[in-house]
Amino acid sequence: MLDTVRADTARLTESEPTLSDKIGVALLHPGLHAVLCYRLAHWLYGHRLRLAAAVLSYLGSVLTGAQISPRASIGKGLVIYHPQGVVIGAGAVLGEHCTLVHGAVIGQLYGGGDRPSIGDRLFAGTGAKILGRVTIGHDVRVGANSVVITSIPDGASIAGNPARILNACSASIDPLDAELPAARVNGAASAPAVTTNGGPSRAVILERLLPLIASILEGPEQPIDEATGLLGEGIGVDSIEILKLVCAIEEEFDLTIDERELQPSYFRTVATVVTFIQAQLVHGEILA
């Protein structure tokens, strides 16, 4: 159990720059406290101390707002952000390095113990529901308020109620190692233009981005260029269309984008999306 707890803590604190920051997060992060209560309750349950496991699980739910059954089976590296409303039912199975956000529910649909079996590296957004006897593959991302009641293959991004697959995006590519494929011109490959720092030029990125936006919007009424607004008073894309665009960008530019780090400002206009992609390709980093 101690190795699993260390993995949970390390994954949550890995982005903290100093030891004092890591200690602060470990002491004051309610999501980690919910995970630690589950780990101990699960250990107690496995050693036939079921009353103690039930009491600890109850105290953990009161203190953190997350209800995680000690009978659930969860791999190492679990991270919960804002644990209020998070529910993982008895008998549910989660793989390693999964991430859950406020209000995510993994449990029964019809009763009788019909709970999900989930692979590694799940990301479940705010209010996501995964219900019933379904199998969820590795590297699956579930959008906010989505309801999943069918099995999902590896690498899929899904959203909606009922949830549908938006795109199958590979999550196995390290953005630090990603290379920009050759630009497509009339179906043929040609060498991309690059900037002085070795990254692709804005013109090349824009040329490849515009068709992605047009296909997701299914033929917008107005022409799209670098100055076109995407949010609010612009075209007015919604959250599902943003998720589709992120998947399309990952596929087109061979990137892996962590949706937890995305900001609305990255999608304010086509120009801000180009800037975001350029930074990812050159540095593999999220803009400040």
XYZ file of C-alpha atoms in Angstrom:
288
model
C 0.000 0.000 0.000
C 2.816 2.423 0.809
C 4.192 2.256 -2.731
C 0.733 3.076 -4.090
C 0.350 6.025 -1.707
C 3.759 7.333 -2.746
C 2.704 7.099 -6.397
C -0.543 8.987 -5.677
C 1.312 11.740 -3.843
C 4.134 11.973 -6.378
C 1.760 12.345 -9.321
C -0.186 15.141 -7.628
C 2.899 17.057 -6.516
C 5.204 16.446 -9.492
C 4.548 19.901 -10.968
C 5.382 21.739 -7.730
C 8.773 23.464 -8.029
C 10.052 23.204 -4.448
C 9.971 20.715 -1.608
C 8.003 23.120 0.569
C 5.374 23.453 -2.164
C 5.107 19.676 -2.430
C 4.667 19.360 1.328
C 2.040 22.101 1.321
C 0.013 20.359 -1.375
C 0.290 17.006 0.387
C -0.945 18.495 3.661
C -3.709 20.736 2.327
C -5.092 19.104 -0.830
C -8.549 17.597 -0.080
C -8.423 15.446 -3.203
C -5.282 13.722 -1.945
C -6.905 13.262 1.452
C -9.853 11.527 -0.239
C -7.452 9.205 -2.050
C -5.499 8.429 1.124
C -8.703 7.635 3.043
C -9.704 5.251 0.268
C -6.281 3.554 0.226
C -6.367 2.863 3.954
C -10.027 1.784 3.916
C -9.325 -0.542 0.978
C -6.391 -2.059 2.875
C -8.554 -2.561 5.968
C -11.284 -4.174 3.885
C -8.782 -6.511 2.282
C -7.616 -7.587 5.749
C -11.194 -8.384 6.826
C -11.466 -5.309 9.059
C -14.688 -4.378 7.312
C -16.271 -2.315 10.079
C -13.135 -0.188 10.403
C -13.054 0.190 6.612
C -16.686 1.325 6.550
C -16.136 3.854 9.351
C -13.016 5.306 7.719
C -14.749 5.494 4.336
C -17.640 7.370 5.951
C -15.300 9.814 7.704
C -13.449 10.381 4.442
C -16.675 11.245 2.631
C -17.683 13.673 5.390
C -14.284 15.394 5.394
C -13.663 15.573 1.644
C -17.042 15.178 -0.077
C -15.858 12.187 -2.112
C -17.526 8.799 -1.700
C -15.098 6.055 -2.717
C -16.062 2.541 -1.760
C -13.312 0.500 -0.101
C -14.483 -2.357 -2.360
C -13.451 -0.457 -5.498
C -10.174 -1.506 -7.137
C -8.065 1.489 -8.200
C -4.519 1.491 -9.558
C -1.702 3.715 -8.366
C -1.325 7.375 -9.295
C -4.969 8.388 -8.720
C -5.513 12.162 -8.695
C -8.775 13.865 -7.701
C -9.210 17.603 -8.183
C -11.974 19.233 -6.090
C -13.343 15.989 -4.626
C -16.839 17.202 -3.739
C -19.393 14.985 -5.456
C -16.897 12.406 -6.725
C -18.349 8.890 -6.395
C -16.672 5.539 -7.122
C -18.943 2.608 -6.376
C -18.191 -0.795 -4.902
C -16.819 -3.181 -7.485
C -15.673 -0.477 -9.901
C -12.241 -1.057 -11.433
C -9.898 1.784 -12.451
C -6.411 1.463 -13.889
C -3.322 3.480 -13.068
C -2.799 7.250 -13.281
C -6.465 8.185 -13.574
C -7.719 11.736 -13.011
C -11.167 12.691 -11.719
C -12.634 16.172 -11.326
C -15.492 17.547 -9.211
C -18.740 15.620 -9.567
C -17.376 12.654 -11.534
C -19.387 9.486 -10.862
C -18.353 5.896 -11.613
C -21.036 3.452 -10.601
C -24.146 1.415 -11.330
C -26.702 2.032 -14.047
C -29.400 -0.556 -13.370
C -28.178 -2.029 -10.092
C -26.984 -5.493 -9.302
C -23.317 -4.540 -9.288
C -23.136 -3.458 -12.933
C -20.153 -1.178 -12.523
C -17.494 -0.113 -15.038
C -14.056 -1.524 -15.735
C -11.716 1.314 -16.729
C -8.188 1.255 -18.130
C -5.163 3.429 -17.379
C -4.934 7.228 -17.659
C -8.641 8.043 -17.657
C -9.499 11.741 -17.493
C -13.080 12.382 -16.320
C -14.135 16.031 -16.447
C -16.493 17.912 -14.152
C -19.777 16.076 -13.710
C -18.821 13.157 -15.969
C -20.771 9.943 -15.376
C -19.546 6.442 -16.305
C -22.311 4.012 -15.495
C -23.085 0.332 -15.864
C -21.195 -2.768 -16.905
C -19.051 -1.090 -19.557
C -15.391 -1.370 -20.491
C -13.423 1.856 -20.932
C -10.062 1.601 -22.675
C -6.749 3.238 -21.873
C -6.151 6.975 -22.444
C -9.844 7.858 -22.630
C -10.970 11.439 -21.948
C -14.549 12.106 -20.889
C -15.827 15.665 -21.297
C -17.664 17.644 -18.625
C -21.225 16.478 -17.840
C -20.971 13.557 -20.256
C -22.904 10.357 -19.538
C -21.138 7.160 -20.640
C -23.267 3.997 -20.762
C -21.482 2.099 -23.557
C -17.978 0.659 -23.857
C -15.289 2.991 -25.246
C -12.080 2.020 -27.110
C -8.544 3.123 -26.276
C -7.550 6.711 -26.965
C -11.059 8.109 -27.452
C -12.277 11.564 -26.459
C -15.991 11.547 -25.731
C -18.643 14.098 -24.804
C -22.389 14.526 -24.636
C -25.431 12.876 -23.069
C -25.394 10.117 -24.070
C -21.677 10.371 -24.747
C -20.380 9.909 -28.259
C -16.860 9.534 -29.574
C -15.551 12.804 -30.977
C -12.240 11.486 -32.182
C -9.739 8.788 -31.343
C -6.705 10.743 -30.196
C -3.430 9.084 -29.376
C -2.259 9.919 -25.874
C 1.031 8.034 -26.144
C 3.065 10.717 -27.912
C 5.359 12.874 -25.814
C 4.914 16.506 -26.893
C 8.585 17.146 -26.188
C 9.473 14.615 -28.886
C 6.770 15.550 -31.387
C 7.873 16.503 -34.874
C 5.838 18.511 -37.336
C 4.941 16.355 -40.352
C 5.466 17.802 -43.786
C 2.868 20.333 -44.868
C 0.271 19.089 -47.307
C -0.060 20.989 -50.555
C -2.617 19.675 -53.066
C -2.361 16.261 -51.443
C 1.445 16.101 -51.757
C 4.028 16.601 -49.056
C 6.383 19.544 -49.026
C 8.895 20.814 -46.496
C 7.329 23.142 -43.913
C 8.538 26.685 -43.451
C 10.275 27.169 -40.111
C 11.156 30.061 -37.865
C 14.645 30.948 -36.696
C 14.182 28.873 -33.533
C 13.465 25.756 -35.566
C 9.708 25.753 -35.109
C 7.077 25.908 -37.858
C 6.024 29.302 -39.117
C 2.641 30.783 -38.285
C 1.717 30.620 -41.963
C 2.257 26.857 -42.095
C 0.283 26.288 -38.899
C -2.533 28.551 -40.090
C -2.701 26.784 -43.451
C -3.257 23.461 -41.713
C -5.468 24.783 -38.918
C -8.126 26.519 -41.024
C -9.410 23.302 -42.676
C -9.694 21.704 -39.232
C -11.860 24.543 -37.953
C -13.989 24.537 -41.090
C -14.607 20.790 -40.869
C -15.597 20.959 -37.197
C -17.978 23.864 -37.804
C -19.370 22.040 -40.864
C -19.035 24.982 -43.210
C -19.238 28.304 -41.311
C -21.278 31.076 -42.922
C -18.421 33.601 -42.826
C -14.868 33.227 -44.157
C -12.303 32.262 -41.536
C -8.896 33.885 -41.229
C -6.357 34.542 -38.508
C -8.399 37.429 -37.057
C -11.644 35.445 -36.776
C -13.045 35.218 -33.253
C -14.028 31.756 -32.073
C -15.628 32.417 -28.688
C -18.392 34.756 -27.567
C -19.293 37.327 -30.209
C -17.162 35.544 -32.795
C -18.274 32.286 -34.361
C -19.440 31.149 -30.933
C -18.009 27.644 -30.757
C -19.261 25.545 -27.847
C -17.376 23.284 -25.451
C -17.948 20.153 -27.531
C -16.594 21.877 -30.642
C -13.548 23.031 -28.658
C -12.918 19.441 -27.577
C -13.258 18.286 -31.177
C -10.775 20.974 -32.249
C -8.263 19.908 -29.591
C -8.492 16.317 -30.835
C -8.083 17.417 -34.449
C -5.034 19.534 -33.540
C -3.438 16.602 -31.718
C -3.951 14.357 -34.711
C -2.864 16.874 -37.344
C 0.248 18.143 -35.543
C 1.253 14.970 -33.651
C 0.760 16.584 -30.249
C -0.502 15.437 -26.883
C -2.387 18.217 -25.107
C -3.268 18.029 -21.410
C -6.840 19.308 -21.241
C -6.451 20.190 -17.557
C -4.074 22.993 -18.558
C -6.210 24.522 -21.314
C -7.541 28.058 -20.916
C -10.417 29.758 -22.796
C -7.986 32.489 -23.846
C -6.155 29.974 -26.073
C -9.277 29.736 -28.255
C -10.397 33.365 -28.291
C -9.402 33.815 -31.941
C -7.790 31.764 -34.680
C -4.593 33.742 -34.036
C -4.460 32.680 -30.376
C -4.913 29.048 -31.412
C -1.999 29.400 -33.849
C 0.149 30.880 -31.065
C -0.794 28.022 -28.753
C 0.055 25.360 -31.343
C 3.343 27.055 -32.194
C 4.382 27.097 -28.527
C 3.478 23.422 -28.150
C 5.455 22.409 -31.234
C 8.551 24.418 -30.405
C 8.712 24.086 -26.641
C 6.164 21.436 -25.671
C 4.790 23.796 -23.057
C 1.514 25.420 -22.052
C 1.382 29.184 -22.405
C 1.248 31.231 -19.228
